[in-house]
Short mmCIF file of C-alpha atoms in Angstrom, two decimals:
data_model
loop_
_atom_site.label_atom_id
_atom_site.label_comp_id
_atom_site.label_asym_id
_atom_site.label_seq_id
_atom_site.Cartn_x
_atom_site.Cartn_y
_atom_site.Cartn_z
CA MET A 1 -77.63 104.41 -24.52
CA SER A 2 -76.68 102.15 -27.57
CA ALA A 3 -73.12 102.67 -26.55
CA ALA A 4 -73.47 101.72 -22.84
CA HIS A 5 -75.30 99.07 -24.22
CA HIS A 6 -72.84 98.06 -26.37
CA HIS A 7 -69.97 98.77 -24.23
CA SER A 8 -71.29 96.24 -21.84
CA LEU A 9 -71.83 93.82 -24.18
CA ALA A 10 -68.09 93.27 -25.43
CA LEU A 11 -66.98 93.23 -21.52
CA LEU A 12 -69.30 90.20 -21.44
CA HIS A 13 -68.31 88.61 -24.56
CA GLY A 14 -64.53 89.13 -23.47
CA LEU A 15 -64.93 87.80 -19.42
CA PHE A 16 -66.78 85.03 -21.17
CA LEU A 17 -63.50 84.20 -23.50
CA LEU A 18 -61.76 84.75 -20.72
CA LEU A 19 -63.71 82.42 -18.27
CA PHE A 20 -63.34 79.85 -21.61
CA PHE A 21 -59.66 80.41 -21.43
CA PHE A 22 -59.75 80.08 -17.90
CA CYS A 23 -61.83 77.02 -17.77
CA GLY A 24 -59.62 74.86 -20.79
CA GLY A 25 -56.32 75.42 -18.77
CA ALA A 26 -57.48 74.16 -15.74
CA ASP A 27 -58.50 70.99 -17.59
CA GLY A 28 -55.82 70.48 -19.54
CA SER A 29 -53.80 70.81 -16.16
CA GLU A 30 -55.24 68.21 -14.65
CA VAL A 31 -52.81 65.58 -15.25
CA PRO A 32 -48.71 67.34 -14.88
CA PRO A 33 -46.10 66.49 -17.09
CA PRO A 34 -43.52 64.27 -15.71
CA GLN A 35 -40.34 65.83 -14.23
CA ASN A 36 -36.67 65.42 -13.50
CA VAL A 37 -36.01 63.67 -17.33
CA THR A 38 -32.92 62.74 -17.05
CA THR A 39 -30.69 59.83 -19.04
CA LYS A 40 -28.80 57.14 -17.62
CA THR A 41 -25.77 56.44 -20.43
CA LEU A 42 -23.04 54.04 -20.70
CA ASN A 43 -21.24 53.43 -24.25
CA THR A 44 -23.75 53.34 -26.64
CA ASN A 45 -26.76 52.20 -23.70
CA TYR A 46 -29.51 54.49 -23.24
CA THR A 47 -31.81 54.63 -21.05
CA LEU A 48 -34.83 57.81 -20.93
CA SER A 49 -35.95 58.52 -17.61
CA TRP A 50 -38.19 60.66 -15.35
CA ASP A 51 -40.08 60.88 -12.03
CA TRP A 52 -43.81 60.96 -11.24
CA ALA A 53 -45.84 61.58 -8.06
CA PRO A 54 -47.90 59.39 -6.57
CA GLY A 55 -50.49 60.73 -6.29
CA ALA A 56 -50.82 63.00 -9.12
CA ALA A 57 -53.09 60.37 -10.98
CA GLY A 58 -55.46 59.65 -8.22
CA THR A 59 -57.06 56.08 -8.35
CA HIS A 60 -56.94 55.85 -12.35
CA ALA A 61 -53.99 54.04 -14.08
CA VAL A 62 -51.29 56.25 -15.52
CA THR A 63 -48.77 55.25 -18.39
CA PHE A 64 -46.24 57.33 -20.80
CA THR A 65 -45.33 57.47 -24.28
CA THR A 66 -41.53 58.53 -25.44
CA GLN A 67 -40.40 60.08 -28.55
CA TYR A 68 -37.35 61.22 -29.89
CA VAL A 69 -36.77 63.02 -33.47
CA PRO A 70 -33.24 64.24 -34.37
CA ARG A 71 -32.83 67.97 -33.89
CA TYR A 72 -32.06 69.10 -37.37
CA GLN A 73 -35.65 68.13 -37.92
CA LEU A 74 -37.17 71.11 -35.88
CA ARG A 75 -35.05 73.53 -37.11
CA SER A 76 -35.71 72.35 -40.85
CA LYS A 77 -37.64 75.41 -42.67
CA LYS A 78 -38.19 72.82 -45.27
CA LYS A 79 -39.62 70.20 -43.16
CA LYS A 80 -42.51 71.69 -41.42
CA THR A 81 -43.70 68.55 -39.41
CA PRO A 82 -41.04 65.80 -37.45
CA ASN A 83 -41.32 62.58 -38.06
CA TRP A 84 -41.59 62.02 -34.75
CA ILE A 85 -40.41 57.87 -33.23
CA THR A 86 -42.09 56.32 -30.99
CA ALA A 87 -39.97 54.13 -28.68
CA CYS A 88 -41.61 53.42 -25.97
CA ASN A 89 -45.94 53.26 -26.26
CA GLN A 90 -48.29 53.75 -23.37
CA THR A 91 -46.31 52.16 -20.90
CA SER A 92 -46.17 51.98 -16.88
CA HIS A 93 -42.34 52.24 -16.20
CA ARG A 94 -40.96 55.15 -15.54
CA SER A 95 -38.06 54.78 -17.67
CA CYS A 96 -37.74 53.95 -21.98
CA ASP A 97 -34.24 51.64 -23.67
CA LEU A 98 -33.27 53.52 -26.64
CA THR A 99 -30.12 51.40 -27.10
CA ARG A 100 -32.33 49.25 -30.08
CA PHE A 101 -32.69 52.29 -32.12
CA ASN A 102 -28.72 53.03 -32.32
CA LEU A 103 -28.83 55.90 -32.08
CA HIS A 104 -25.65 58.39 -33.71
CA TYR A 105 -23.09 58.77 -31.83
CA LEU A 106 -22.22 61.91 -32.78
CA GLY A 107 -25.91 62.91 -33.29
CA ILE A 108 -28.18 65.24 -31.39
CA PHE A 109 -31.65 64.24 -30.46
CA VAL A 110 -34.66 65.99 -29.11
CA LEU A 111 -36.16 63.22 -26.39
CA ARG A 112 -40.05 64.19 -25.07
CA VAL A 113 -42.47 62.00 -22.94
CA GLN A 114 -46.02 62.14 -22.04
CA ALA A 115 -48.46 60.84 -19.40
CA THR A 116 -51.53 59.62 -19.95
CA VAL A 117 -54.29 59.46 -17.06
CA ASP A 118 -57.98 58.30 -18.36
CA GLY A 119 -57.75 59.27 -21.79
CA GLN A 120 -55.95 62.86 -20.45
CA HIS A 121 -52.32 63.59 -21.73
CA SER A 122 -50.30 65.97 -20.22
CA GLU A 123 -48.37 68.05 -21.75
CA TRP A 124 -44.43 66.57 -23.17
CA ALA A 125 -41.30 66.99 -21.21
CA GLN A 126 -38.31 67.41 -23.15
CA LYS A 127 -34.66 67.25 -23.57
CA GLU A 128 -32.05 67.20 -25.77
CA PHE A 129 -29.42 64.18 -26.43
CA CYS A 130 -25.67 64.56 -27.45
CA PRO A 131 -23.98 60.81 -26.95
CA ASP A 132 -20.63 62.08 -27.53
CA LYS A 133 -21.29 64.58 -25.08
CA GLU A 134 -23.02 63.22 -22.76
CA ALA A 135 -22.79 59.08 -22.80
CA ALA A 136 -20.64 57.84 -20.05
CA LEU A 137 -17.77 56.07 -20.88
CA GLY A 138 -16.96 52.33 -19.68
CA PRO A 139 -13.97 50.61 -18.01
CA PRO A 140 -11.95 47.87 -19.92
CA SER A 141 -14.36 44.71 -20.49
CA ASN A 142 -11.55 42.87 -18.95
CA VAL A 143 -8.42 43.06 -17.53
CA THR A 144 -5.61 40.05 -17.69
CA LEU A 145 -2.39 39.89 -15.68
CA ALA A 146 0.35 37.38 -16.64
CA PRO A 147 3.75 36.98 -15.08
CA ALA A 148 6.64 38.09 -17.04
CA GLY A 149 9.70 37.20 -14.83
CA SER A 150 9.94 39.73 -11.66
CA ASP A 151 7.53 41.84 -13.49
CA LEU A 152 3.78 41.60 -14.57
CA ASP A 153 1.73 41.64 -17.91
CA VAL A 154 -1.61 43.46 -18.48
CA VAL A 155 -3.60 42.85 -21.09
CA LEU A 156 -6.67 44.59 -21.62
CA ILE A 157 -9.97 44.70 -23.41
CA ASP A 158 -11.75 47.76 -24.87
CA PRO A 159 -14.90 49.52 -23.62
CA LEU A 160 -17.76 47.41 -25.83
CA THR A 161 -20.48 49.04 -27.66
CA SER A 162 -23.90 47.79 -27.71
CA ASN A 163 -23.00 45.64 -30.98
CA ASN A 164 -20.02 44.35 -28.73
CA THR A 165 -17.68 46.58 -30.89
CA SER A 166 -14.71 48.52 -29.10
CA MET A 167 -15.87 51.79 -28.21
CA ARG A 168 -12.31 53.02 -29.89
CA GLU A 169 -14.19 53.25 -33.24
CA HIS A 170 -15.84 56.06 -31.12
CA VAL A 171 -14.05 57.66 -29.23
CA PRO A 172 -10.31 57.90 -30.79
CA ASP A 173 -8.64 59.77 -28.19
CA LEU A 174 -9.50 56.65 -25.71
CA TYR A 175 -6.65 55.76 -22.92
CA TYR A 176 -6.48 54.09 -19.97
CA HIS A 177 -4.88 54.65 -16.77
CA VAL A 178 -3.34 52.17 -14.72
CA GLN A 179 -2.82 51.54 -10.47
CA TYR A 180 -0.90 49.37 -9.61
CA TRP A 181 0.18 48.49 -5.90
CA GLU A 182 1.79 46.06 -3.65
CA ARG A 183 -0.66 43.83 -1.45
CA GLN A 184 0.79 43.81 2.12
CA ALA A 185 0.59 40.57 4.30
CA ASP A 186 -0.65 42.96 7.01
CA GLY A 187 -3.72 44.45 5.10
CA GLN A 188 -1.74 47.76 4.87
CA ALA A 189 -2.33 50.41 2.70
CA SER A 190 0.81 50.64 0.59
CA PRO A 191 1.67 53.52 -1.77
CA HIS A 192 0.03 53.85 -5.43
CA LYS A 193 2.07 54.22 -8.39
CA GLN A 194 0.28 55.52 -11.53
CA LEU A 195 1.05 54.55 -15.19
CA ARG A 196 -1.06 56.47 -18.64
CA ILE A 197 -1.27 53.64 -21.40
CA ASN A 198 -2.77 53.87 -25.26
CA THR A 199 -2.23 50.50 -26.21
CA THR A 200 -4.24 47.52 -24.33
CA MET A 201 -1.44 45.77 -23.41
CA VAL A 202 1.25 46.89 -20.86
CA THR A 203 4.23 45.19 -18.51
CA LEU A 204 4.86 46.85 -15.39
CA PRO A 205 8.32 47.80 -14.14
CA GLY A 206 10.25 48.00 -11.21
CA LEU A 207 8.05 45.20 -9.22
CA LYS A 208 9.96 42.65 -6.72
CA ALA A 209 10.39 39.01 -7.53
CA TRP A 210 7.86 36.73 -5.53
CA THR A 211 5.81 39.61 -4.26
CA TRP A 212 1.91 39.91 -4.72
CA TYR A 213 0.82 43.09 -7.02
CA CYS A 214 -2.66 44.57 -7.47
CA VAL A 215 -4.36 46.15 -10.40
CA ARG A 216 -6.79 48.33 -11.47
CA VAL A 217 -7.52 50.21 -14.51
CA GLN A 218 -10.17 53.20 -15.95
CA SER A 219 -10.54 54.51 -19.26
CA ARG A 220 -10.49 58.27 -19.62
CA CYS A 221 -10.93 60.77 -22.84
CA ASP A 222 -9.91 64.42 -21.96
CA PHE A 223 -12.00 65.98 -25.10
CA TYR A 224 -15.43 65.97 -22.81
CA SER A 225 -13.31 65.09 -19.63
CA LYS A 226 -15.19 61.62 -19.49
CA ILE A 227 -13.41 59.79 -16.79
CA SER A 228 -15.08 55.98 -16.31
CA ASP A 229 -15.13 53.81 -13.11
CA PHE A 230 -12.09 51.35 -12.07
CA THR A 231 -12.08 47.93 -12.78
CA VAL A 232 -12.05 45.68 -10.18
CA PRO A 233 -8.28 45.38 -8.49
CA HIS A 234 -6.65 42.05 -9.89
CA CYS A 235 -3.95 40.54 -8.20
CA MET A 236 -1.35 38.16 -9.19
CA GLN A 237 2.26 37.33 -7.71
CA THR A 238 5.52 37.77 -9.74
CA GLU A 239 7.58 34.78 -10.31
CA GLY A 240 11.74 35.07 -10.02
CA SER A 241 14.93 32.77 -9.54
CA ILE A 242 13.72 29.97 -7.76
CA PRO A 243 16.91 29.49 -4.46
CA TRP A 244 18.32 26.28 -4.54
CA TRP A 245 17.14 25.27 -0.55
CA ASN A 246 13.49 25.16 -2.40
CA ILE A 247 14.85 22.82 -4.86
CA PHE A 248 16.14 20.73 -2.32
CA LEU A 249 13.07 20.50 -0.23
CA TYR A 250 10.64 20.19 -3.40
CA PHE A 251 13.51 17.11 -4.01
CA LEU A 252 12.56 15.82 -0.44
CA GLY A 253 8.99 16.00 -0.10
CA SER A 254 8.50 14.44 -3.96
CA LEU A 255 11.41 11.73 -2.45
CA LEU A 256 8.69 10.83 0.32
CA PHE A 257 5.37 11.24 -1.62
CA PHE A 258 6.98 8.31 -3.46
CA PHE A 259 8.43 6.31 -1.58
CA LEU A 260 5.10 6.62 0.87
CA ILE A 261 3.41 5.60 -2.21
CA VAL A 262 5.39 2.70 -3.26
CA LEU A 263 5.33 1.61 0.60
CA GLY A 264 1.76 1.76 0.74
CA THR A 265 1.49 -0.23 -2.45
CA ILE A 266 3.73 -3.13 -1.30
CA TYR A 267 2.20 -3.40 2.27
CA ALA A 268 -1.35 -3.54 1.25
CA LEU A 269 -0.30 -6.30 -1.31
CA PHE A 270 1.30 -8.00 0.99
CA ARG A 271 -1.89 -8.31 3.30
CA CYS A 272 -4.42 -9.16 0.38
CA CYS A 273 -1.63 -12.07 -0.06
CA LYS A 274 -2.17 -13.05 3.65
CA THR A 275 -5.41 -12.97 3.79
CA VAL A 276 -6.01 -14.99 0.36
CA LYS A 277 -3.23 -17.25 1.93
CA ASP A 278 -4.77 -17.74 4.84
CA VAL A 279 -8.37 -18.39 3.54
CA LEU A 280 -6.93 -20.78 1.55
CA ASN A 281 -4.91 -22.53 3.83
CA PRO A 282 -5.05 -21.72 7.52
CA SER A 283 -3.04 -21.86 10.10
CA ASP A 284 -4.90 -23.37 12.67
CA GLN A 285 -4.60 -27.25 12.32
CA MET A 286 -7.75 -29.29 12.96
CA PRO A 287 -8.17 -31.11 16.16
CA SER A 288 -7.33 -34.95 16.23
CA HIS A 289 -10.30 -36.12 17.13
CA LEU A 290 -11.54 -34.71 14.00
CA LYS A 291 -8.94 -35.77 11.86
CA LYS A 292 -9.77 -39.04 13.51
CA TYR A 293 -13.05 -39.20 11.88
CA LEU A 294 -12.69 -37.21 8.86
CA CYS A 295 -9.34 -37.99 7.43
CA SER A 296 -8.31 -41.46 5.24
CA SER A 297 -5.99 -42.08 7.70
CA PRO A 298 -4.41 -41.11 11.34
CA GLY A 299 -1.13 -39.32 9.82
CA SER A 300 -2.93 -37.87 6.76
CA ASP A 301 -4.18 -34.09 6.54
CA ILE A 302 -6.45 -35.28 3.42
CA PRO A 303 -9.84 -35.18 4.56
CA ARG A 304 -11.76 -38.88 3.75
CA LEU A 305 -14.38 -36.81 2.51
CA LEU A 306 -12.62 -35.19 0.02
CA THR A 307 -11.21 -38.29 -1.03
CA PRO A 308 -12.37 -40.07 -5.07
CA ASP A 309 -12.97 -43.07 -3.22
CA SER A 310 -15.13 -42.42 -0.19
CA GLU A 311 -16.92 -44.28 1.41
CA SER A 312 -19.82 -42.17 1.10
CA GLU A 313 -19.15 -42.08 -2.42
CA LEU A 314 -19.84 -46.28 -3.32
CA LEU A 315 -23.20 -46.94 -3.41
CA CYS A 316 -24.90 -50.60 -3.66
CA GLU A 317 -28.46 -51.53 -4.40
CA GLY A 318 -28.06 -54.71 -2.32
CA VAL A 319 -26.44 -56.56 0.00
CA THR A 320 -25.26 -59.91 0.12
CA ILE A 321 -24.07 -62.12 3.20
CA CYS A 322 -21.85 -64.83 2.52
CA PRO A 323 -19.80 -67.58 5.05
CA PRO A 324 -16.45 -67.72 5.26
CA PRO A 325 -14.32 -68.99 2.24
CA ALA A 326 -13.73 -72.86 2.96
CA VAL A 327 -9.80 -73.25 3.12
CA PRO A 328 -8.93 -76.32 0.71
CA GLU A 329 -7.48 -79.21 2.16
CA ILE A 330 -5.40 -82.70 0.62
CA HIS A 331 -6.08 -85.22 2.86
CA ILE A 332 -3.60 -88.30 2.96
CA PRO A 333 -4.45 -92.13 3.52
CA PRO A 334 -2.17 -94.01 6.40
CA ALA A 335 1.28 -94.92 4.91
CA GLU A 336 -0.65 -98.71 5.70
CA GLU A 337 -3.11 -98.39 2.79
CA LEU A 338 -0.16 -96.23 0.25
CA ALA A 339 2.04 -99.32 0.69
CA ALA A 340 -0.26 -101.76 -0.70
CA PRO A 341 -2.93 -101.23 -3.76
CA PRO A 342 -6.41 -101.38 -3.89
CA SER A 343 -8.50 -103.44 -4.85
CA GLY A 344 -9.09 -103.84 -8.64
CA LEU A 345 -6.34 -101.52 -9.49
CA GLU A 346 -2.93 -102.60 -11.02
CA PRO A 347 0.16 -101.63 -8.47
CA ASN A 348 1.39 -98.85 -10.85
CA SER A 349 -1.32 -97.27 -11.81
CA SER A 350 -2.01 -93.89 -9.48
CA VAL A 351 -4.41 -91.00 -10.54
CA ARG A 352 -1.99 -88.26 -11.84
CA HIS A 353 -2.91 -84.77 -11.47
CA SER A 354 -1.33 -82.73 -14.04
CA ARG A 355 -0.76 -79.16 -13.34
CA GLN A 356 -3.02 -78.02 -15.96
CA ASP A 357 -6.34 -79.89 -13.88
CA SER A 358 -4.59 -78.66 -11.16
CA SER A 359 -4.86 -74.97 -11.94
CA SER A 360 -8.31 -75.22 -13.74
CA SER A 361 -9.98 -76.69 -10.74
CA GLY A 362 -8.49 -74.06 -8.41
CA ASP A 363 -7.51 -77.24 -5.94
CA SER A 364 -4.54 -77.16 -4.55
CA GLY A 365 -2.24 -80.05 -5.46
CA VAL A 366 1.54 -81.52 -4.74
CA TYR A 367 4.00 -82.07 -7.30
CA SER A 368 7.63 -83.50 -7.35
CA SER A 369 10.25 -83.91 -10.39
CA GLY A 370 9.01 -87.28 -11.15
CA GLY A 371 11.78 -89.31 -8.62
CA GLY A 372 10.55 -92.14 -6.73
CA SER A 373 12.19 -91.01 -3.99
CA SER A 374 11.32 -87.19 -4.66
CA GLY A 375 7.54 -89.28 -4.15
CA SER A 376 7.75 -90.79 -1.47
CA SER A 377 9.56 -88.11 0.86
CA ALA A 378 6.63 -85.83 -0.30
CA LEU A 379 4.01 -88.54 0.89
CA LYS A 380 5.98 -88.83 4.21
CA GLN A 381 5.60 -84.72 5.24
CA LEU A 382 2.38 -84.63 4.00
CA SER A 383 1.57 -88.24 6.29
CA ALA A 384 3.74 -85.75 9.31
CA VAL A 385 1.37 -82.75 8.75
CA ARG A 386 -1.74 -84.96 8.43
CA HIS A 387 -0.91 -85.84 12.23
CA ASN A 388 -0.45 -82.49 13.58
CA HIS A 389 -4.41 -81.33 11.85
CA MET A 390 -5.64 -84.87 13.02
CA GLY A 391 -7.66 -82.84 15.84
CA SER A 392 -8.71 -80.12 14.18
CA ASN A 393 -12.45 -78.97 12.12
CA ASP A 394 -13.85 -82.36 11.71
CA SER A 395 -17.61 -80.71 10.45
CA PHE A 396 -16.69 -82.10 7.02
CA LYS A 397 -16.04 -85.85 7.86
CA GLY A 398 -18.77 -87.27 5.22
CA LEU A 399 -17.17 -85.26 2.22
CA LEU A 400 -14.03 -86.04 3.02
CA ASP A 401 -11.62 -88.15 4.47
CA PRO A 402 -11.27 -87.58 8.36
CA GLU A 403 -7.56 -86.72 8.41
CA ARG A 404 -6.96 -83.79 6.57
CA VAL A 405 -4.08 -81.29 6.23
CA ASN A 406 -4.13 -77.64 5.85
CA LEU A 407 -3.14 -76.62 2.49
CA ARG A 408 -1.73 -73.03 3.43
CA GLU A 409 0.96 -75.04 5.89
CA MET A 410 1.16 -78.06 3.14
CA THR A 411 2.13 -75.20 0.93
CA ALA A 412 5.22 -73.68 3.42
CA HIS A 413 6.04 -77.23 3.34
CA LEU A 414 6.77 -77.34 -0.14
CA LYS A 415 7.74 -73.62 -0.90
CA SER A 416 10.63 -74.85 1.85
CA GLN A 417 11.64 -77.66 -1.48
CA PRO A 418 13.81 -76.75 -3.69
CA GLU A 419 12.85 -75.71 -7.29
CA VAL A 420 12.95 -78.60 -9.62
CA ALA A 421 13.10 -77.60 -13.90
CA ASP A 422 11.07 -80.98 -14.45
CA GLU A 423 8.09 -80.32 -13.69
CA GLY A 424 6.75 -84.58 -12.27
CA VAL A 425 3.17 -85.10 -11.26
CA VAL A 426 2.77 -86.58 -7.61
CA ASP A 427 0.37 -89.72 -7.31
CA VAL A 428 -2.82 -88.94 -4.82
CA CYS A 429 -4.99 -91.64 -4.14
CA VAL A 430 -8.33 -90.32 -3.06
#
């Protein structure tokens, strides 16, 4: 009985342990590890990516942790615990960028990623990674074409690392595969020519002058059979000797161009000058009825309004109306009175008026050369003038003698007499 009892207890204990381990394994398997862990690489740019089932976490959020370690630390017997470096901690992305850690291009690393859901962790999903073997090789970073006569020069720049250095430092056996072909005008495909070069500059031989060619290049390394993608095709036209008819056409075109420019400039200047002339001196003449009132005279083109002495510029403060000036007259007595001197006067005493007195008084006098014959002739003329004007202007009889002689007519008679050098006087009786 004791032995049977002991055996039953052992079975129960084993069943209990089996149930314990079974339940523990079930709890650990609740969070599945990431799947399809791969690396996406180009030159020295490395990214670890993985897949995760969308419904595996239920309604809880899932995060991922990525770590890496050099593989030699895992195989080292002296160092029991490897130093795992965390690259991405508790991130929700399905990838982790390892470029910033500058993994050695010739090294071998172990990468692992773990999922975490509601505080529970999945198992680590691991992957070995060797950049020298697995990293993809990129195409040349730049391709430049330059014409060299009827040929083309192709200038390349090596693929660059994440630190902008040449990939040739990590891949010494790097070379380039060049393809070039003639571009057809109708768009049809033409046969491609191949060229392998180890340098970054090459001249494509055997090309036609004045023909379009397209070039594309890819990088290659035969050690791990790395082949990059081709670059975008670059096209350029070759050059050559210019035909004489092209030169002639260029000359005619340039000559015509400059001729048109000069002709247009001259025409523009002519139109400007004509416009200015028409504005300053219009060709339309002023109507005659306007000229009559606006111009100073009928035959003048100068407007009266623009003359300095225009009536519009004469300003008067007051206006005084004066009678017409009286015409000076000389009264000559009859011949009978001239023959007999008046009482109280001597026979030879007559009033003499000198030239100075007559000029200062403003009245007109009659002068002779001083001889008696000249004086008597002048008196006779004055007497004749007096008889011709007996019936005119009797308004001033009270002031002077009724017999008057117009000064203007007497002056005309006097001017008709010959000039006498002697300054004589004429006796005039008042």
